[in-house]
Amino acid sequence: MNETCLISKEPIEHKITLPCEHSFEYYYLFHEIKEQKNRHLAYFKCPYCRKIYYSLIPYMDVEGVEKISHVNYYSRNILPLFACKQADCQEPAHCYKTGLSCRKHYTDPPKNKCMERCKNGNPCRFYALDGNYCAKHRKVE
């Protein structure tokens, strides 16, 4: 059975279920909460039943979603929807591409240096954004 998002009415690909048992596509719930937090920072409401939550949703590494304080990141008050995969850790987790981790156990993936050489002949000192090149050296096709 393919669940549909209660906000977009589209099939759910990245499911997040609030404690009130309503499920949403993470992307649409994130943007709904972001809009709600513009009006009142302390809480958000379930878009379906309007139950109030004085906490944040966990971050999920999904395209079009960024880490935003008081929406899905940088707070100790996160809804415990995911559990950290580290042994003996009871903290609520965020869902990264590398797996479920709390902020304490998450490590950023290593950054790649830009592969291009600068006009002076020295290797570029900036990090690559997409692929192998920084913003300055990115090839326009």
mmCIF file with all atom_site columns, C-alpha atoms in Angstrom:
data_model
loop_
_atom_site.group_PDB
_atom_site.id
_atom_site.type_symbol
_atom_site.label_atom_id
_atom_site.label_alt_id
_atom_site.label_comp_id
_atom_site.label_asym_id
_atom_site.label_entity_id
_atom_site.label_seq_id
_atom_site.pdbx_PDB_ins_code
_atom_site.Cartn_x
_atom_site.Cartn_y
_atom_site.Cartn_z
_atom_site.occupancy
_atom_site.B_iso_or_equiv
_atom_site.pdbx_formal_charge
_atom_site.auth_seq_id
_atom_site.auth_comp_id
_atom_site.auth_asym_id
_atom_site.auth_atom_id
_atom_site.pdbx_PDB_model_num
ATOM 1   C CA . MET A 1 1   ? 0.000  0.000  0.000   1.00 0.00 ? 1   MET A CA 1
ATOM 2   C CA . ASN A 1 2   ? 1.411  3.356  -1.046  1.00 0.00 ? 2   ASN A CA 1
ATOM 3   C CA . GLU A 1 3   ? 0.775  6.051  1.541   1.00 0.00 ? 3   GLU A CA 1
ATOM 4   C CA . THR A 1 4   ? 0.009  9.565  0.369   1.00 0.00 ? 4   THR A CA 1
ATOM 5   C CA . CYS A 1 5   ? 1.162  12.752 2.037   1.00 0.00 ? 5   CYS A CA 1
ATOM 6   C CA . LEU A 1 6   ? -1.650 14.586 3.825   1.00 0.00 ? 6   LEU A CA 1
ATOM 7   C CA . ILE A 1 7   ? -0.237 17.937 2.643   1.00 0.00 ? 7   ILE A CA 1
ATOM 8   C CA . SER A 1 8   ? 0.644  17.325 -1.016  1.00 0.00 ? 8   SER A CA 1
ATOM 9   C CA . LYS A 1 9   ? -1.553 14.269 -1.738  1.00 0.00 ? 9   LYS A CA 1
ATOM 10  C CA . GLU A 1 10  ? 1.494  12.706 -3.453  1.00 0.00 ? 10  GLU A CA 1
ATOM 11  C CA . PRO A 1 11  ? 3.067  9.317  -2.601  1.00 0.00 ? 11  PRO A CA 1
ATOM 12  C CA . ILE A 1 12  ? 5.398  9.445  0.403   1.00 0.00 ? 12  ILE A CA 1
ATOM 13  C CA . GLU A 1 13  ? 9.060  8.853  -0.410  1.00 0.00 ? 13  GLU A CA 1
ATOM 14  C CA . HIS A 1 14  ? 10.700 10.181 2.807   1.00 0.00 ? 14  HIS A CA 1
ATOM 15  C CA . LYS A 1 15  ? 8.179  9.375  5.521   1.00 0.00 ? 15  LYS A CA 1
ATOM 16  C CA . ILE A 1 16  ? 7.938  11.197 8.815   1.00 0.00 ? 16  ILE A CA 1
ATOM 17  C CA . THR A 1 17  ? 5.177  10.324 11.274  1.00 0.00 ? 17  THR A CA 1
ATOM 18  C CA . LEU A 1 18  ? 4.335  12.740 14.069  1.00 0.00 ? 18  LEU A CA 1
ATOM 19  C CA . PRO A 1 19  ? 3.312  11.433 17.521  1.00 0.00 ? 19  PRO A CA 1
ATOM 20  C CA . CYS A 1 20  ? -0.335 12.092 16.563  1.00 0.00 ? 20  CYS A CA 1
ATOM 21  C CA . GLU A 1 21  ? 0.145  9.267  13.989  1.00 0.00 ? 21  GLU A CA 1
ATOM 22  C CA . HIS A 1 22  ? -0.215 11.503 10.907  1.00 0.00 ? 22  HIS A CA 1
ATOM 23  C CA . SER A 1 23  ? 2.375  10.784 8.195   1.00 0.00 ? 23  SER A CA 1
ATOM 24  C CA . PHE A 1 24  ? 3.808  13.257 5.735   1.00 0.00 ? 24  PHE A CA 1
ATOM 25  C CA . GLU A 1 25  ? 6.446  13.570 3.040   1.00 0.00 ? 25  GLU A CA 1
ATOM 26  C CA . TYR A 1 26  ? 9.356  15.152 4.941   1.00 0.00 ? 26  TYR A CA 1
ATOM 27  C CA . TYR A 1 27  ? 9.940  17.870 2.334   1.00 0.00 ? 27  TYR A CA 1
ATOM 28  C CA . TYR A 1 28  ? 6.374  19.222 2.586   1.00 0.00 ? 28  TYR A CA 1
ATOM 29  C CA . LEU A 1 29  ? 6.192  18.975 6.395   1.00 0.00 ? 29  LEU A CA 1
ATOM 30  C CA . PHE A 1 30  ? 9.520  20.827 6.685   1.00 0.00 ? 30  PHE A CA 1
ATOM 31  C CA . HIS A 1 31  ? 8.272  23.712 4.521   1.00 0.00 ? 31  HIS A CA 1
ATOM 32  C CA . GLU A 1 32  ? 4.935  23.838 6.376   1.00 0.00 ? 32  GLU A CA 1
ATOM 33  C CA . ILE A 1 33  ? 6.699  24.047 9.761   1.00 0.00 ? 33  ILE A CA 1
ATOM 34  C CA . LYS A 1 34  ? 9.118  26.651 8.396   1.00 0.00 ? 34  LYS A CA 1
ATOM 35  C CA . GLU A 1 35  ? 6.123  28.837 7.465   1.00 0.00 ? 35  GLU A CA 1
ATOM 36  C CA . GLN A 1 36  ? 4.474  28.270 10.864  1.00 0.00 ? 36  GLN A CA 1
ATOM 37  C CA . LYS A 1 37  ? 7.696  29.195 12.696  1.00 0.00 ? 37  LYS A CA 1
ATOM 38  C CA . ASN A 1 38  ? 7.649  32.587 10.937  1.00 0.00 ? 38  ASN A CA 1
ATOM 39  C CA . ARG A 1 39  ? 4.513  33.387 12.967  1.00 0.00 ? 39  ARG A CA 1
ATOM 40  C CA . HIS A 1 40  ? 5.287  31.695 16.302  1.00 0.00 ? 40  HIS A CA 1
ATOM 41  C CA . LEU A 1 41  ? 8.724  30.350 17.124  1.00 0.00 ? 41  LEU A CA 1
ATOM 42  C CA . ALA A 1 42  ? 7.839  28.313 20.212  1.00 0.00 ? 42  ALA A CA 1
ATOM 43  C CA . TYR A 1 43  ? 5.684  25.601 18.613  1.00 0.00 ? 43  TYR A CA 1
ATOM 44  C CA . PHE A 1 44  ? 4.267  24.104 15.449  1.00 0.00 ? 44  PHE A CA 1
ATOM 45  C CA . LYS A 1 45  ? 0.966  22.380 14.745  1.00 0.00 ? 45  LYS A CA 1
ATOM 46  C CA . CYS A 1 46  ? 0.315  19.149 12.912  1.00 0.00 ? 46  CYS A CA 1
ATOM 47  C CA . PRO A 1 47  ? -0.982 20.322 9.519   1.00 0.00 ? 47  PRO A CA 1
ATOM 48  C CA . TYR A 1 48  ? -3.777 17.736 9.655   1.00 0.00 ? 48  TYR A CA 1
ATOM 49  C CA . CYS A 1 49  ? -5.164 17.647 13.217  1.00 0.00 ? 49  CYS A CA 1
ATOM 50  C CA . ARG A 1 50  ? -3.605 20.928 14.530  1.00 0.00 ? 50  ARG A CA 1
ATOM 51  C CA . LYS A 1 51  ? -2.080 19.241 17.625  1.00 0.00 ? 51  LYS A CA 1
ATOM 52  C CA . ILE A 1 52  ? 0.578  21.553 19.077  1.00 0.00 ? 52  ILE A CA 1
ATOM 53  C CA . TYR A 1 53  ? 4.209  20.422 19.469  1.00 0.00 ? 53  TYR A CA 1
ATOM 54  C CA . TYR A 1 54  ? 6.708  22.462 21.482  1.00 0.00 ? 54  TYR A CA 1
ATOM 55  C CA . SER A 1 55  ? 9.663  20.786 19.805  1.00 0.00 ? 55  SER A CA 1
ATOM 56  C CA . LEU A 1 56  ? 11.365 20.366 16.450  1.00 0.00 ? 56  LEU A CA 1
ATOM 57  C CA . ILE A 1 57  ? 11.240 17.712 13.791  1.00 0.00 ? 57  ILE A CA 1
ATOM 58  C CA . PRO A 1 58  ? 14.526 15.864 13.274  1.00 0.00 ? 58  PRO A CA 1
ATOM 59  C CA . TYR A 1 59  ? 16.673 16.819 10.291  1.00 0.00 ? 59  TYR A CA 1
ATOM 60  C CA . MET A 1 60  ? 16.451 14.500 7.290   1.00 0.00 ? 60  MET A CA 1
ATOM 61  C CA . ASP A 1 61  ? 19.024 14.709 4.501   1.00 0.00 ? 61  ASP A CA 1
ATOM 62  C CA . VAL A 1 62  ? 16.582 15.333 1.628   1.00 0.00 ? 62  VAL A CA 1
ATOM 63  C CA . GLU A 1 63  ? 17.027 17.497 -1.460  1.00 0.00 ? 63  GLU A CA 1
ATOM 64  C CA . GLY A 1 64  ? 15.506 20.953 -0.958  1.00 0.00 ? 64  GLY A CA 1
ATOM 65  C CA . VAL A 1 65  ? 15.775 20.791 2.850   1.00 0.00 ? 65  VAL A CA 1
ATOM 66  C CA . GLU A 1 66  ? 18.377 22.706 4.829   1.00 0.00 ? 66  GLU A CA 1
ATOM 67  C CA . LYS A 1 67  ? 19.256 22.699 8.516   1.00 0.00 ? 67  LYS A CA 1
ATOM 68  C CA . ILE A 1 68  ? 17.341 25.568 10.131  1.00 0.00 ? 68  ILE A CA 1
ATOM 69  C CA . SER A 1 69  ? 17.534 26.460 13.791  1.00 0.00 ? 69  SER A CA 1
ATOM 70  C CA . HIS A 1 70  ? 14.178 26.153 15.614  1.00 0.00 ? 70  HIS A CA 1
ATOM 71  C CA . VAL A 1 71  ? 12.687 24.176 12.707  1.00 0.00 ? 71  VAL A CA 1
ATOM 72  C CA . ASN A 1 72  ? 14.722 20.993 12.320  1.00 0.00 ? 72  ASN A CA 1
ATOM 73  C CA . TYR A 1 73  ? 18.142 21.557 13.907  1.00 0.00 ? 73  TYR A CA 1
ATOM 74  C CA . TYR A 1 74  ? 20.191 23.007 16.802  1.00 0.00 ? 74  TYR A CA 1
ATOM 75  C CA . SER A 1 75  ? 17.950 22.260 19.708  1.00 0.00 ? 75  SER A CA 1
ATOM 76  C CA . ARG A 1 76  ? 17.877 19.699 22.446  1.00 0.00 ? 76  ARG A CA 1
ATOM 77  C CA . ASN A 1 77  ? 14.109 19.554 22.141  1.00 0.00 ? 77  ASN A CA 1
ATOM 78  C CA . ILE A 1 78  ? 13.716 17.291 19.092  1.00 0.00 ? 78  ILE A CA 1
ATOM 79  C CA . LEU A 1 79  ? 10.790 14.924 18.623  1.00 0.00 ? 79  LEU A CA 1
ATOM 80  C CA . PRO A 1 80  ? 12.120 11.386 19.282  1.00 0.00 ? 80  PRO A CA 1
ATOM 81  C CA . LEU A 1 81  ? 11.008 9.975  15.928  1.00 0.00 ? 81  LEU A CA 1
ATOM 82  C CA . PHE A 1 82  ? 14.364 8.337  15.112  1.00 0.00 ? 82  PHE A CA 1
ATOM 83  C CA . ALA A 1 83  ? 16.823 6.687  17.511  1.00 0.00 ? 83  ALA A CA 1
ATOM 84  C CA . CYS A 1 84  ? 20.591 7.125  17.355  1.00 0.00 ? 84  CYS A CA 1
ATOM 85  C CA . LYS A 1 85  ? 22.297 3.960  16.083  1.00 0.00 ? 85  LYS A CA 1
ATOM 86  C CA . GLN A 1 86  ? 25.262 4.279  18.468  1.00 0.00 ? 86  GLN A CA 1
ATOM 87  C CA . ALA A 1 87  ? 25.341 1.743  21.288  1.00 0.00 ? 87  ALA A CA 1
ATOM 88  C CA . ASP A 1 88  ? 23.922 3.001  24.597  1.00 0.00 ? 88  ASP A CA 1
ATOM 89  C CA . CYS A 1 89  ? 22.839 6.358  23.149  1.00 0.00 ? 89  CYS A CA 1
ATOM 90  C CA . GLN A 1 90  ? 19.319 7.433  24.077  1.00 0.00 ? 90  GLN A CA 1
ATOM 91  C CA . GLU A 1 91  ? 19.337 10.738 22.164  1.00 0.00 ? 91  GLU A CA 1
ATOM 92  C CA . PRO A 1 92  ? 16.865 11.414 19.351  1.00 0.00 ? 92  PRO A CA 1
ATOM 93  C CA . ALA A 1 93  ? 18.551 11.165 15.967  1.00 0.00 ? 93  ALA A CA 1
ATOM 94  C CA . HIS A 1 94  ? 18.637 13.021 12.690  1.00 0.00 ? 94  HIS A CA 1
ATOM 95  C CA . CYS A 1 95  ? 18.461 11.065 9.431   1.00 0.00 ? 95  CYS A CA 1
ATOM 96  C CA . TYR A 1 96  ? 21.647 11.626 7.425   1.00 0.00 ? 96  TYR A CA 1
ATOM 97  C CA . LYS A 1 97  ? 22.702 9.874  4.221   1.00 0.00 ? 97  LYS A CA 1
ATOM 98  C CA . THR A 1 98  ? 25.225 7.974  6.355   1.00 0.00 ? 98  THR A CA 1
ATOM 99  C CA . GLY A 1 99  ? 22.504 6.718  8.738   1.00 0.00 ? 99  GLY A CA 1
ATOM 100 C CA . LEU A 1 100 ? 20.708 7.735  11.923  1.00 0.00 ? 100 LEU A CA 1
ATOM 101 C CA . SER A 1 101 ? 22.849 9.733  14.353  1.00 0.00 ? 101 SER A CA 1
ATOM 102 C CA . CYS A 1 102 ? 22.355 12.264 17.110  1.00 0.00 ? 102 CYS A CA 1
ATOM 103 C CA . ARG A 1 103 ? 24.315 15.521 16.849  1.00 0.00 ? 103 ARG A CA 1
ATOM 104 C CA . LYS A 1 104 ? 26.915 14.190 19.283  1.00 0.00 ? 104 LYS A CA 1
ATOM 105 C CA . HIS A 1 105 ? 27.756 11.115 17.166  1.00 0.00 ? 105 HIS A CA 1
ATOM 106 C CA . TYR A 1 106 ? 27.461 12.632 13.681  1.00 0.00 ? 106 TYR A CA 1
ATOM 107 C CA . THR A 1 107 ? 30.621 13.520 11.795  1.00 0.00 ? 107 THR A CA 1
ATOM 108 C CA . ASP A 1 108 ? 30.578 15.519 8.575   1.00 0.00 ? 108 ASP A CA 1
ATOM 109 C CA . PRO A 1 109 ? 31.742 13.600 5.521   1.00 0.00 ? 109 PRO A CA 1
ATOM 110 C CA . PRO A 1 110 ? 35.240 14.627 4.428   1.00 0.00 ? 110 PRO A CA 1
ATOM 111 C CA . LYS A 1 111 ? 35.351 17.570 2.025   1.00 0.00 ? 111 LYS A CA 1
ATOM 112 C CA . ASN A 1 112 ? 37.181 17.316 -1.283  1.00 0.00 ? 112 ASN A CA 1
ATOM 113 C CA . LYS A 1 113 ? 39.645 19.976 -2.341  1.00 0.00 ? 113 LYS A CA 1
ATOM 114 C CA . CYS A 1 114 ? 39.160 21.674 -5.709  1.00 0.00 ? 114 CYS A CA 1
ATOM 115 C CA . MET A 1 115 ? 41.134 19.788 -8.396  1.00 0.00 ? 115 MET A CA 1
ATOM 116 C CA . GLU A 1 116 ? 41.969 22.872 -10.498 1.00 0.00 ? 116 GLU A CA 1
ATOM 117 C CA . ARG A 1 117 ? 45.158 24.921 -10.434 1.00 0.00 ? 117 ARG A CA 1
ATOM 118 C CA . CYS A 1 118 ? 44.960 28.690 -10.085 1.00 0.00 ? 118 CYS A CA 1
ATOM 119 C CA . LYS A 1 119 ? 46.454 31.120 -12.612 1.00 0.00 ? 119 LYS A CA 1
ATOM 120 C CA . ASN A 1 120 ? 49.604 31.416 -10.484 1.00 0.00 ? 120 ASN A CA 1
ATOM 121 C CA . GLY A 1 121 ? 50.185 27.646 -10.858 1.00 0.00 ? 121 GLY A CA 1
ATOM 122 C CA . ASN A 1 122 ? 49.401 26.740 -7.247  1.00 0.00 ? 122 ASN A CA 1
ATOM 123 C CA . PRO A 1 123 ? 46.680 24.229 -6.370  1.00 0.00 ? 123 PRO A CA 1
ATOM 124 C CA . CYS A 1 124 ? 43.345 25.832 -5.492  1.00 0.00 ? 124 CYS A CA 1
ATOM 125 C CA . ARG A 1 125 ? 42.860 26.098 -1.716  1.00 0.00 ? 125 ARG A CA 1
ATOM 126 C CA . PHE A 1 126 ? 39.036 25.992 -1.755  1.00 0.00 ? 126 PHE A CA 1
ATOM 127 C CA . TYR A 1 127 ? 36.774 22.991 -1.250  1.00 0.00 ? 127 TYR A CA 1
ATOM 128 C CA . ALA A 1 128 ? 34.859 21.451 -4.138  1.00 0.00 ? 128 ALA A CA 1
ATOM 129 C CA . LEU A 1 129 ? 31.126 22.118 -4.110  1.00 0.00 ? 129 LEU A CA 1
ATOM 130 C CA . ASP A 1 130 ? 29.781 19.638 -6.656  1.00 0.00 ? 130 ASP A CA 1
ATOM 131 C CA . GLY A 1 131 ? 32.138 17.028 -7.975  1.00 0.00 ? 131 GLY A CA 1
ATOM 132 C CA . ASN A 1 132 ? 35.734 18.185 -8.223  1.00 0.00 ? 132 ASN A CA 1
ATOM 133 C CA . TYR A 1 133 ? 35.605 21.976 -8.562  1.00 0.00 ? 133 TYR A CA 1
ATOM 134 C CA . CYS A 1 134 ? 34.958 25.004 -6.357  1.00 0.00 ? 134 CYS A CA 1
ATOM 135 C CA . ALA A 1 135 ? 32.563 27.788 -7.397  1.00 0.00 ? 135 ALA A CA 1
ATOM 136 C CA . LYS A 1 136 ? 35.384 29.759 -9.024  1.00 0.00 ? 136 LYS A CA 1
ATOM 137 C CA . HIS A 1 137 ? 36.645 26.864 -11.165 1.00 0.00 ? 137 HIS A CA 1
ATOM 138 C CA . ARG A 1 138 ? 33.370 25.092 -11.888 1.00 0.00 ? 138 ARG A CA 1
ATOM 139 C CA . LYS A 1 139 ? 33.163 24.271 -15.586 1.00 0.00 ? 139 LYS A CA 1
ATOM 140 C CA . VAL A 1 140 ? 30.180 25.766 -17.413 1.00 0.00 ? 140 VAL A CA 1
ATOM 141 C CA . GLU A 1 141 ? 28.960 23.376 -20.078 1.00 0.00 ? 141 GLU A CA 1
#
